Amino acid sequence: MMDIGNSGNSENISPPPPSAQQPILQDAHINIPKRTSFLGIFINIIAGLPNLIFPMFAGIYGIQKIENIAIPFIIMGVILLTLLTYWLIWLRFTYICDEDEIRIESGIISRNIRTISYDRIQDVSIEQNLIAQILRLAQVKFETGSGKGDDAKLRFVTQKEADNLRNLVRRQKNAPYASSSHNNGERPADDIEMDAPQHIIFQMDDMRIIIFGFFQFSLIIFAVLAGAAQQFDFLLPFEIWDWKHWVQLFTGTDFNIEKYGFAARVFGALSAIFSLIFIGIITGITQTLLREYGYKLRLMGAGFRRTRGLMNKSDVIIAINKIQAAVITSGAIRKIWGWHGLKFISLAHDIGDDGKQASDHIAAPFAHLNEINAILAHTKIDTDSEGLTFHRTAHQSWWLGLLFIIPLPILGIAIASYISGAPIYWTYGFFIFAIATSYFSWTRTKWAMNDDFIYHQTGWWNQKFTILPQDNVQSISVVQGPIMKKLGLARIKFGIGGGYISIGHIDANKAYYMQHLLANRVAPVDFSKLNK
């Protein structure tokens, strides 16, 4: 199932790039305006169909009440105008690759010219949704680590063109260093050869993905159905939110809970709860399987290559020297079975488990610690924290957070109780849960530091263990609010490329000492050369 290390499982993915003696840019790419694939128009049209469902239903509903022979022709004209707009957008979108930069021009009337130099590009990722996979097309994303997500996208080019563009960016980024005399012809640290043997160091089979899905409980299906019901309830001949109507629809009789005994009521409540749990588990498994299908992490030279996805396939390269920190994640339940996750905080961005853009790269979403250690062994990050003294944050921190959580619910409950006259003893459980959660989270929040790394552990239910190399720290900030200043506490924030790591509620004198110590450590570091 797993193939850890260089056990001979290697793959040659693409043709070798030109050598240092060959021209860096081929005639097929240099200074020639190119367009994306014409078939991409149809993918964009299909992708936009969900936004047209509501207007289509509304139009059909309106046509039934209006007897006008011109209505069908108006609808046909709108469709043709939409197709013409998509064609003009494609026709006016071009990109040019020259020796120093990629230039992208778009816009039908008002032209938008975007220029990205090769040395600013931190990551080139390739994604394919289901239709693009069928048509052998791909979406290429360029990221510069500016914190604003994708700086540019090419939707959609052929798979071969996508691979050529990624190879081109890497060759051009490394061209100045390959030609430098002080390099003696050696490759730069982040020169990832696409033709190098690619050893699979981590992968997940279907069974592991399904097990992972059990821990990804989700009720998003109900949110989707509720949203659809809210949009199209006018098409139904009854009130969709009238639950008694649904019971009568399925049972054929009027529903009256009073005629059922206590045991039947308990059974009905438990059935509803277990139904929700079952649907949540199935939804989580489905989402996870679609996102993580075929998950493979390969080691290729000075970087990792991650491929995953069924409906939306992605191909991402993570340069090792661009990794700023490592985050090992787990949970209160899945940790019992020894399951953890590994993320890299990097200069580029990634798509997280929730489908939204994240500031870190997922390297191993569901793995054992020995598999995570095998991955980290190829980086400069050391997970060995034995012998270090871990410090807890100040004991005041567990109740300081409650000061901003408890007052508002207390006020709301008091107002509701005053208006309704209902007792509020049932709300005691909420306060007990909030206090217990805050306390257990505090017991799990610890930090330690040695000569090279900063270790930070947080969370009780969702656990995170962050390992930060001190050489990657670019700024150190000590923050104190009025309450924390009164208590002699402070929060220290370590700014790194791609985000920051914060340790809260520690002694203020210790925070300033850490700031002084790390400032002396990182001051001589030339960050312009650190990631070369």
Coordinates of C-alpha atoms in Angstrom, one line a residue:
M1 CA 0.0 0.0 0.0
M2 CA 2.7 2.4 0.9
D3 CA 6.1 2.9 -0.7
I4 CA 8.3 5.0 1.6
G5 CA 11.7 6.2 0.5
N6 CA 13.6 5.4 -2.7
S7 CA 12.5 1.8 -3.1
G8 CA 13.0 1.8 -6.9
N9 CA 9.4 3.0 -7.7
S10 CA 10.4 5.8 -10.0
E11 CA 8.6 7.5 -12.9
N12 CA 9.9 9.6 -15.8
I13 CA 7.2 12.1 -16.4
S14 CA 8.2 14.4 -19.3
P15 CA 11.0 14.8 -21.9
P16 CA 14.2 16.3 -20.6
P17 CA 14.6 20.1 -20.7
P18 CA 17.3 21.6 -22.8
S19 CA 20.7 21.6 -21.3
A20 CA 22.6 24.7 -20.3
Q21 CA 24.3 24.8 -23.7
Q22 CA 21.0 24.7 -25.6
P23 CA 18.8 27.8 -26.2
I24 CA 16.7 28.4 -23.1
L25 CA 13.6 29.5 -25.0
Q26 CA 12.4 27.5 -27.9
D27 CA 10.9 29.0 -31.0
A28 CA 7.5 27.6 -30.0
H29 CA 7.4 29.9 -27.0
I30 CA 9.4 33.0 -27.5
N31 CA 7.6 36.3 -28.2
I32 CA 4.8 34.7 -30.1
P33 CA 1.2 35.7 -29.0
K34 CA -0.7 32.5 -28.2
R35 CA -4.3 31.8 -27.3
T36 CA -5.8 29.2 -25.0
S37 CA -7.6 26.2 -26.5
F38 CA -10.8 26.9 -28.4
L39 CA -12.4 24.0 -26.5
G40 CA -12.0 25.9 -23.3
I41 CA -15.0 28.1 -24.5
F42 CA -17.3 25.1 -24.0
I43 CA -15.8 24.3 -20.6
N44 CA -16.5 27.9 -19.4
I45 CA -20.0 27.7 -20.8
I46 CA -20.7 24.5 -18.9
A47 CA -19.1 25.9 -15.8
G48 CA -21.5 28.9 -16.0
L49 CA -24.6 26.8 -16.4
P50 CA -25.3 26.6 -12.6
N51 CA -25.6 30.4 -12.5
L52 CA -28.2 30.3 -15.3
I53 CA -30.5 27.7 -13.7
F54 CA -32.5 30.2 -11.7
P55 CA -33.0 32.6 -14.7
M56 CA -34.0 29.7 -16.9
F57 CA -36.6 28.4 -14.4
A58 CA -37.9 32.0 -13.9
G59 CA -38.1 32.4 -17.7
I60 CA -40.0 29.2 -18.2
Y61 CA -42.3 30.1 -15.4
G62 CA -42.9 33.5 -16.9
I63 CA -43.5 32.2 -20.4
Q64 CA -46.3 30.1 -19.2
K65 CA -48.2 33.2 -18.2
I66 CA -47.3 35.4 -21.2
E67 CA -48.7 34.6 -24.6
N68 CA -46.2 36.4 -26.8
I69 CA -44.8 34.9 -30.0
A70 CA -41.6 36.9 -29.6
I71 CA -40.6 35.3 -26.3
P72 CA -38.8 32.2 -27.9
F73 CA -36.9 34.5 -30.2
I74 CA -35.8 36.7 -27.4
I75 CA -34.5 33.7 -25.5
M76 CA -32.7 32.4 -28.5
G77 CA -31.1 35.9 -29.0
V78 CA -29.9 35.9 -25.4
I79 CA -28.3 32.5 -25.9
L80 CA -26.5 33.6 -29.1
L81 CA -25.4 36.8 -27.4
T82 CA -23.9 34.8 -24.5
L83 CA -22.1 32.5 -26.9
L84 CA -20.8 35.5 -28.9
T85 CA -19.5 37.1 -25.6
Y86 CA -17.6 33.9 -24.7
W87 CA -16.1 33.8 -28.2
L88 CA -14.9 37.4 -28.0
I89 CA -13.4 36.9 -24.6
W90 CA -11.5 33.9 -25.9
L91 CA -10.4 35.8 -29.1
R92 CA -9.1 38.8 -27.2
F93 CA -7.2 36.7 -24.6
T94 CA -3.5 36.2 -25.4
Y95 CA -0.3 35.4 -23.6
I96 CA 3.3 35.9 -24.6
C97 CA 6.4 34.3 -23.1
D98 CA 9.7 36.1 -23.6
E99 CA 13.1 35.8 -21.9
D100 CA 12.2 37.7 -18.8
E101 CA 8.5 37.6 -18.2
I102 CA 5.0 36.3 -19.1
R103 CA 2.6 38.9 -20.4
I104 CA -1.1 38.2 -20.4
E105 CA -3.5 40.5 -22.3
S106 CA -7.3 40.3 -21.9
G107 CA -10.4 42.4 -22.3
I108 CA -12.8 42.9 -25.2
I109 CA -13.0 46.7 -25.2
S110 CA -10.8 47.8 -22.3
R111 CA -7.5 45.9 -22.5
N112 CA -5.9 44.6 -19.4
I113 CA -2.2 43.8 -19.6
R114 CA -0.6 41.8 -16.8
T115 CA 3.1 41.2 -16.7
I116 CA 4.8 38.6 -14.3
S117 CA 8.5 38.2 -14.3
Y118 CA 9.8 34.6 -14.0
D119 CA 11.9 35.3 -10.9
R120 CA 8.7 36.4 -9.0
I121 CA 6.8 33.2 -9.7
Q122 CA 6.8 31.0 -6.7
D123 CA 4.6 28.2 -8.0
V124 CA 3.0 26.9 -11.2
S125 CA 0.1 24.6 -10.5
I126 CA -1.9 22.6 -13.1
E127 CA -5.5 21.7 -12.5
Q128 CA -8.1 19.7 -14.5
N129 CA -11.8 19.4 -13.8
L130 CA -13.7 16.4 -15.1
I131 CA -14.5 17.9 -18.5
A132 CA -11.0 19.2 -19.0
Q133 CA -9.6 15.7 -18.3
I134 CA -11.9 14.3 -21.0
L135 CA -10.8 17.0 -23.5
R136 CA -7.1 16.7 -22.4
L137 CA -7.0 20.3 -21.3
A138 CA -5.6 21.9 -18.2
Q139 CA -5.7 25.2 -16.2
V140 CA -2.4 26.8 -15.4
K141 CA -2.1 29.0 -12.3
F142 CA 0.9 31.3 -11.6
E143 CA 1.5 32.4 -8.0
T144 CA 4.0 35.0 -6.8
G145 CA 3.5 34.5 -3.0
S146 CA 2.0 38.0 -2.8
G147 CA -0.8 36.8 -0.5
K148 CA -3.5 37.6 -3.0
G149 CA -3.9 34.1 -4.4
D150 CA -3.4 33.3 -8.1
D151 CA -1.7 36.2 -9.9
A152 CA -2.8 34.9 -13.3
K153 CA -4.6 31.9 -14.8
L154 CA -4.6 30.4 -18.3
R155 CA -8.0 28.6 -18.8
F156 CA -7.6 26.3 -20.7
V157 CA -4.6 25.0 -22.6
T158 CA -3.6 21.6 -23.8
Q159 CA -1.9 19.3 -21.3
K160 CA 1.3 19.4 -23.3
E161 CA 1.3 23.2 -23.3
A162 CA 0.7 23.3 -19.6
D163 CA 3.7 21.0 -19.0
N164 CA 5.8 23.1 -21.3
L165 CA 4.9 26.3 -19.5
R166 CA 5.8 24.9 -16.2
N167 CA 9.2 23.7 -17.5
L168 CA 9.7 27.0 -19.2
V169 CA 9.2 29.0 -16.0
R170 CA 11.6 26.8 -14.0
R171 CA 14.3 27.0 -16.7
Q172 CA 14.0 30.8 -16.9
K173 CA 14.0 31.3 -13.2
N174 CA 17.2 29.3 -12.9
A175 CA 18.9 30.6 -16.1
P176 CA 20.7 33.6 -14.5
Y177 CA 22.2 31.3 -11.8
A178 CA 23.1 28.5 -14.2
S179 CA 25.1 31.0 -16.2
S180 CA 26.8 32.6 -13.2
S181 CA 30.5 32.0 -12.9
H182 CA 30.4 31.5 -9.1
N183 CA 28.0 28.6 -9.5
N184 CA 30.6 26.6 -11.5
G185 CA 27.8 25.2 -13.6
E186 CA 26.0 23.7 -10.6
R187 CA 22.2 23.7 -10.5
P188 CA 20.5 26.1 -8.1
A189 CA 18.8 24.7 -5.0
D190 CA 15.3 25.1 -6.4
D191 CA 16.0 23.7 -9.9
I192 CA 13.5 20.9 -10.0
E193 CA 14.1 18.8 -13.1
M194 CA 10.9 17.5 -14.5
D195 CA 12.7 14.6 -16.2
A196 CA 14.4 13.5 -13.0
P197 CA 13.4 10.1 -11.4
Q198 CA 10.3 10.8 -9.3
H199 CA 10.2 8.5 -6.3
I200 CA 6.8 8.0 -4.6
I201 CA 7.4 8.7 -0.9
F202 CA 3.7 8.8 0.1
Q203 CA 0.4 7.7 -1.4
M204 CA -3.1 6.9 -0.2
D205 CA -5.1 4.0 -1.6
D206 CA -8.9 4.0 -1.8
M207 CA -9.4 2.3 1.5
R208 CA -7.3 4.9 3.4
I209 CA -9.2 7.7 1.6
I210 CA -12.5 6.2 2.7
I211 CA -11.2 5.9 6.3
F212 CA -10.1 9.5 6.1
G213 CA -13.6 10.4 4.9
F214 CA -15.1 9.0 8.2
F215 CA -13.3 11.8 10.0
Q216 CA -14.4 14.5 7.5
F217 CA -18.0 14.6 8.8
S218 CA -20.0 17.1 6.8
L219 CA -23.6 18.2 6.6
I220 CA -23.1 20.6 3.7
I221 CA -25.6 18.6 1.6
F222 CA -28.4 20.1 3.8
A223 CA -27.0 23.6 3.2
V224 CA -27.1 23.0 -0.5
L225 CA -30.7 21.6 -0.4
A226 CA -31.8 24.5 1.8
G227 CA -30.3 27.0 -0.6
A228 CA -32.0 25.4 -3.6
A229 CA -35.3 25.3 -1.8
Q230 CA -35.0 28.9 -0.9
Q231 CA -34.5 29.8 -4.6
F232 CA -37.2 27.6 -6.2
D233 CA -39.9 27.4 -3.5
F234 CA -42.2 29.5 -5.7
L235 CA -42.4 26.7 -8.2
L236 CA -43.9 24.3 -5.6
P237 CA -47.7 24.1 -4.9
F238 CA -47.1 24.0 -1.1
E239 CA -45.0 25.6 1.6
I240 CA -41.7 23.8 1.6
W241 CA -40.8 24.6 5.2
D242 CA -44.1 23.1 6.5
W243 CA -42.7 19.9 8.0
K244 CA -46.2 18.6 8.8
H245 CA -47.0 18.6 5.1
W246 CA -44.0 16.4 4.4
V247 CA -45.0 13.9 7.0
Q248 CA -48.5 13.8 5.6
L249 CA -47.0 13.4 2.1
F250 CA -45.0 10.3 3.0
T251 CA -47.4 8.7 5.5
G252 CA -50.8 9.7 4.1
T253 CA -52.1 10.8 7.5
D254 CA -52.1 13.9 9.6
F255 CA -49.2 14.0 12.1
N256 CA -49.9 14.4 15.8
I257 CA -47.0 13.7 18.2
E258 CA -49.3 13.6 21.2
K259 CA -50.8 10.2 20.1
Y260 CA -47.4 8.5 20.3
G261 CA -46.0 7.1 23.5
F262 CA -42.7 8.1 25.1
A263 CA -40.8 5.2 23.7
A264 CA -41.9 6.0 20.2
R265 CA -40.9 9.6 20.6
V266 CA -37.4 8.6 21.8
F267 CA -37.1 6.1 19.0
G268 CA -38.1 8.8 16.5
A269 CA -35.6 11.3 17.9
L270 CA -32.7 8.7 17.9
S271 CA -33.6 7.7 14.3
A272 CA -33.4 11.3 13.2
I273 CA -30.0 11.8 15.0
F274 CA -28.5 8.6 13.5
S275 CA -29.9 9.6 10.1
L276 CA -28.1 12.9 10.3
I277 CA -24.9 11.1 11.4
F278 CA -25.1 8.6 8.5
I279 CA -25.7 11.4 5.9
G280 CA -22.8 13.4 7.4
I281 CA -20.5 10.4 7.2
I282 CA -21.5 9.6 3.6
T283 CA -21.1 13.2 2.6
G284 CA -17.7 13.4 4.2
I285 CA -16.5 10.2 2.4
T286 CA -17.8 11.4 -0.9
Q287 CA -16.1 14.8 -0.7
T288 CA -12.9 13.3 0.5
L289 CA -12.9 10.6 -2.2
L290 CA -13.5 13.2 -4.9
R291 CA -10.7 15.5 -3.6
E292 CA -8.0 13.0 -2.6
Y293 CA -8.5 10.2 -5.2
G294 CA -5.2 8.9 -6.5
Y295 CA -3.2 10.9 -4.0
K296 CA 0.6 10.6 -4.6
L297 CA 3.5 12.7 -3.3
R298 CA 6.7 12.2 -5.3
L299 CA 10.2 13.4 -4.5
M300 CA 11.8 14.9 -7.6
G301 CA 15.2 16.5 -7.1
A302 CA 14.8 19.6 -4.9
G303 CA 11.1 19.5 -4.6
F304 CA 7.9 17.5 -4.1
R305 CA 5.3 16.8 -6.7
R306 CA 1.7 16.2 -5.5
T307 CA -1.1 14.8 -7.7
R308 CA -4.6 14.2 -6.5
G309 CA -8.3 14.5 -7.4
L310 CA -11.0 12.7 -9.3
M311 CA -13.4 15.4 -10.5
N312 CA -10.8 18.1 -10.2
K313 CA -7.3 16.8 -10.7
S314 CA -4.4 18.9 -9.5
D315 CA -0.7 18.7 -10.1
V316 CA 1.3 20.9 -7.7
I317 CA 5.1 21.2 -7.3
I318 CA 6.5 22.3 -3.9
A319 CA 10.0 23.5 -3.9
I320 CA 11.8 22.4 -0.7
N321 CA 13.7 25.6 -0.3
K322 CA 10.4 27.6 -0.5
I323 CA 9.0 25.8 2.6
Q324 CA 8.9 28.1 5.6
A325 CA 7.5 25.9 8.3
A326 CA 5.8 22.5 8.8
V327 CA 2.5 21.9 10.6
I328 CA 1.6 18.4 11.9
T329 CA -2.2 18.2 12.4
S330 CA -4.4 15.7 14.2
G331 CA -7.7 15.5 16.1
A332 CA -8.8 14.2 19.5
I333 CA -10.4 11.1 18.0
R334 CA -8.3 10.2 15.0
K335 CA -5.1 10.6 17.1
I336 CA -6.2 7.6 19.1
W337 CA -5.7 5.5 16.0
G338 CA -2.4 7.2 15.2
W339 CA -3.6 9.3 12.2
H340 CA -2.0 12.7 11.5
G341 CA -1.6 15.2 8.7
L342 CA 1.3 17.2 7.3
K343 CA 1.2 20.7 5.8
F344 CA 3.9 23.0 4.6
I345 CA 3.6 26.8 5.1
S346 CA 5.1 28.0 1.8
L347 CA 5.5 31.1 -0.3
A348 CA 2.8 29.9 -2.6
H349 CA -0.9 29.0 -2.0
D350 CA -2.9 25.8 -2.1
I351 CA -6.5 24.5 -2.0
G352 CA -7.4 23.3 1.5
D353 CA -9.6 20.5 2.7
D354 CA -12.6 22.8 2.6
G355 CA -12.0 23.7 -1.0
K356 CA -10.9 27.2 -0.3
Q357 CA -7.6 28.8 -0.8
A358 CA -5.1 28.2 2.0
S359 CA -1.7 29.6 2.9
D360 CA -0.1 26.2 3.2
H361 CA 0.5 23.1 1.1
I362 CA -1.0 19.8 2.1
A363 CA 1.8 17.2 1.9
A364 CA 0.2 14.2 3.7
P365 CA -3.5 14.7 4.7
F366 CA -3.9 11.3 6.5
A367 CA -0.7 9.5 7.5
H368 CA 1.1 7.9 10.4
L369 CA 4.0 9.7 12.1
N370 CA 6.6 7.4 10.6
E371 CA 5.4 8.4 7.1
I372 CA 5.4 12.1 8.1
N373 CA 9.0 11.8 9.4
A374 CA 10.0 10.1 6.1
I375 CA 8.7 13.1 4.2
L376 CA 10.3 15.7 6.6
A377 CA 13.6 13.8 6.3
H378 CA 14.0 15.4 2.8
T379 CA 13.6 18.9 4.2
K380 CA 15.6 21.0 6.7
I381 CA 12.9 20.6 9.3
D382 CA 13.6 18.4 12.4
T383 CA 10.7 17.0 14.3
D384 CA 12.9 15.7 17.2
S385 CA 11.9 17.8 20.2
E386 CA 13.0 15.3 22.8
G387 CA 15.0 16.8 25.7
L388 CA 13.3 20.2 25.2
T389 CA 11.3 21.9 27.9
F390 CA 7.9 22.8 26.7
H391 CA 6.3 25.9 28.3
R392 CA 2.7 26.4 28.8
T393 CA 1.1 29.8 28.2
A394 CA 0.0 31.8 31.3
H395 CA -2.7 30.2 33.3
Q396 CA -4.9 33.4 32.8
S397 CA -5.1 32.6 29.1
W398 CA -7.9 29.9 29.5
W399 CA -10.3 32.4 31.0
L400 CA -9.2 35.5 29.1
G401 CA -10.7 34.1 26.0
L402 CA -14.0 33.5 27.7
L403 CA -14.3 37.2 28.5
F404 CA -15.1 37.7 24.8
I405 CA -17.3 34.6 24.4
I406 CA -19.6 34.4 27.4
P407 CA -21.0 37.9 27.9
L408 CA -23.0 38.0 24.6
P409 CA -24.8 34.6 25.1
I410 CA -25.5 35.5 28.7
L411 CA -27.2 38.8 27.5
G412 CA -29.2 37.0 24.8
I413 CA -30.4 34.2 27.2
A414 CA -31.4 36.8 29.8
I415 CA -33.4 38.8 27.3
A416 CA -35.1 35.6 26.0
S417 CA -35.9 34.4 29.4
Y418 CA -37.3 37.7 30.5
I419 CA -39.6 37.9 27.4
S420 CA -40.8 34.3 27.4
G421 CA -40.7 33.6 31.2
A422 CA -39.0 30.3 30.5
P423 CA -36.4 28.9 33.0
I424 CA -32.7 29.1 32.0
Y425 CA -31.4 26.2 33.9
W426 CA -31.0 24.2 30.6
T427 CA -28.4 26.7 29.5
Y428 CA -25.9 25.7 32.2
G429 CA -24.6 23.0 30.0
F430 CA -23.5 25.6 27.4
F431 CA -21.4 27.4 30.0
I432 CA -19.9 24.2 31.4
F433 CA -19.0 23.1 27.8
A434 CA -17.4 26.5 27.0
I435 CA -15.4 26.6 30.2
A436 CA -14.2 22.9 29.8
T437 CA -13.2 23.4 26.2
S438 CA -11.2 26.6 27.0
Y439 CA -9.4 24.9 29.8
F440 CA -8.5 21.7 27.9
S441 CA -7.3 23.9 25.0
W442 CA -5.0 25.7 27.4
T443 CA -3.6 22.4 28.7
R444 CA -2.7 21.5 25.1
T445 CA -1.0 24.9 24.2
K446 CA 2.7 24.7 24.7
W447 CA 5.9 26.0 23.1
A448 CA 9.6 25.4 23.1
M449 CA 12.7 26.7 21.4
N450 CA 16.2 25.5 20.7
D451 CA 19.1 26.9 18.7
D452 CA 17.5 26.2 15.3
F453 CA 13.7 25.7 15.6
I454 CA 10.6 27.1 17.4
Y455 CA 8.0 24.5 18.3
H456 CA 4.4 25.4 19.0
Q457 CA 1.6 23.1 20.0
T458 CA -2.1 24.2 20.1
G459 CA -5.6 22.8 20.2
W460 CA -7.5 20.1 22.0
W461 CA -10.1 19.0 19.5
N462 CA -8.2 20.2 16.4
Q463 CA -4.5 19.8 17.2
K464 CA -1.6 21.5 15.5
F465 CA 2.1 21.1 16.1
T466 CA 4.1 23.8 14.2
I467 CA 7.8 23.5 13.6
L468 CA 9.4 26.8 12.5
P469 CA 13.1 27.1 11.4
Q470 CA 14.5 30.3 13.0
D471 CA 16.3 31.2 9.8
N472 CA 13.0 31.7 8.1
V473 CA 11.7 34.3 10.6
Q474 CA 11.5 37.7 8.8
S475 CA 9.9 39.8 11.6
I476 CA 9.2 39.5 15.3
S477 CA 6.4 41.5 16.8
V478 CA 5.4 41.7 20.5
V479 CA 1.7 42.7 20.9
Q480 CA 0.0 43.8 24.2
G481 CA -3.6 44.9 24.6
P482 CA -4.8 46.8 27.7
I483 CA -5.9 43.7 29.6
M484 CA -2.7 41.7 28.7
K485 CA -0.5 44.7 29.6
K486 CA -2.2 45.0 33.0
L487 CA -1.5 41.2 33.6
G488 CA 2.1 41.5 32.4
L489 CA 1.4 39.2 29.4
A490 CA 2.1 39.6 25.7
R491 CA 1.7 37.8 22.3
I492 CA 4.7 37.3 20.1
K493 CA 4.2 37.0 16.3
F494 CA 6.8 35.5 14.0
G495 CA 6.4 36.8 10.5
I496 CA 7.5 34.4 7.7
G497 CA 7.0 34.3 4.0
G498 CA 3.4 33.2 3.4
G499 CA 2.0 34.2 6.8
Y500 CA 2.9 34.3 10.5
I501 CA 3.0 32.1 13.6
S502 CA 1.8 33.5 16.9
I503 CA 2.4 32.4 20.5
G504 CA -0.1 34.1 22.9
H505 CA -0.3 34.9 26.6
I506 CA 3.3 34.5 27.6
D507 CA 5.3 36.6 30.1
A508 CA 6.0 40.0 28.6
N509 CA 9.6 40.0 29.7
K510 CA 10.1 36.6 28.1
A511 CA 8.5 37.8 24.9
Y512 CA 10.8 40.8 24.6
Y513 CA 13.8 38.6 25.4
M514 CA 12.8 36.2 22.6
Q515 CA 12.4 39.1 20.3
H516 CA 15.9 40.3 21.1
L517 CA 17.4 36.9 20.8
L518 CA 15.8 36.1 17.4
A519 CA 16.5 39.5 16.0
N520 CA 20.2 39.0 16.6
R521 CA 19.9 35.5 15.0
V522 CA 18.0 36.6 11.8
A523 CA 19.5 40.0 11.3
P524 CA 22.5 38.8 9.3
V525 CA 20.3 36.6 7.1
D526 CA 20.0 37.8 3.5
F527 CA 16.4 36.8 2.6
S528 CA 17.0 37.8 -1.1
K529 CA 19.4 34.8 -1.3
L530 CA 17.8 32.5 1.2
N531 CA 15.4 30.9 -1.3
K532 CA 17.8 30.9 -4.3

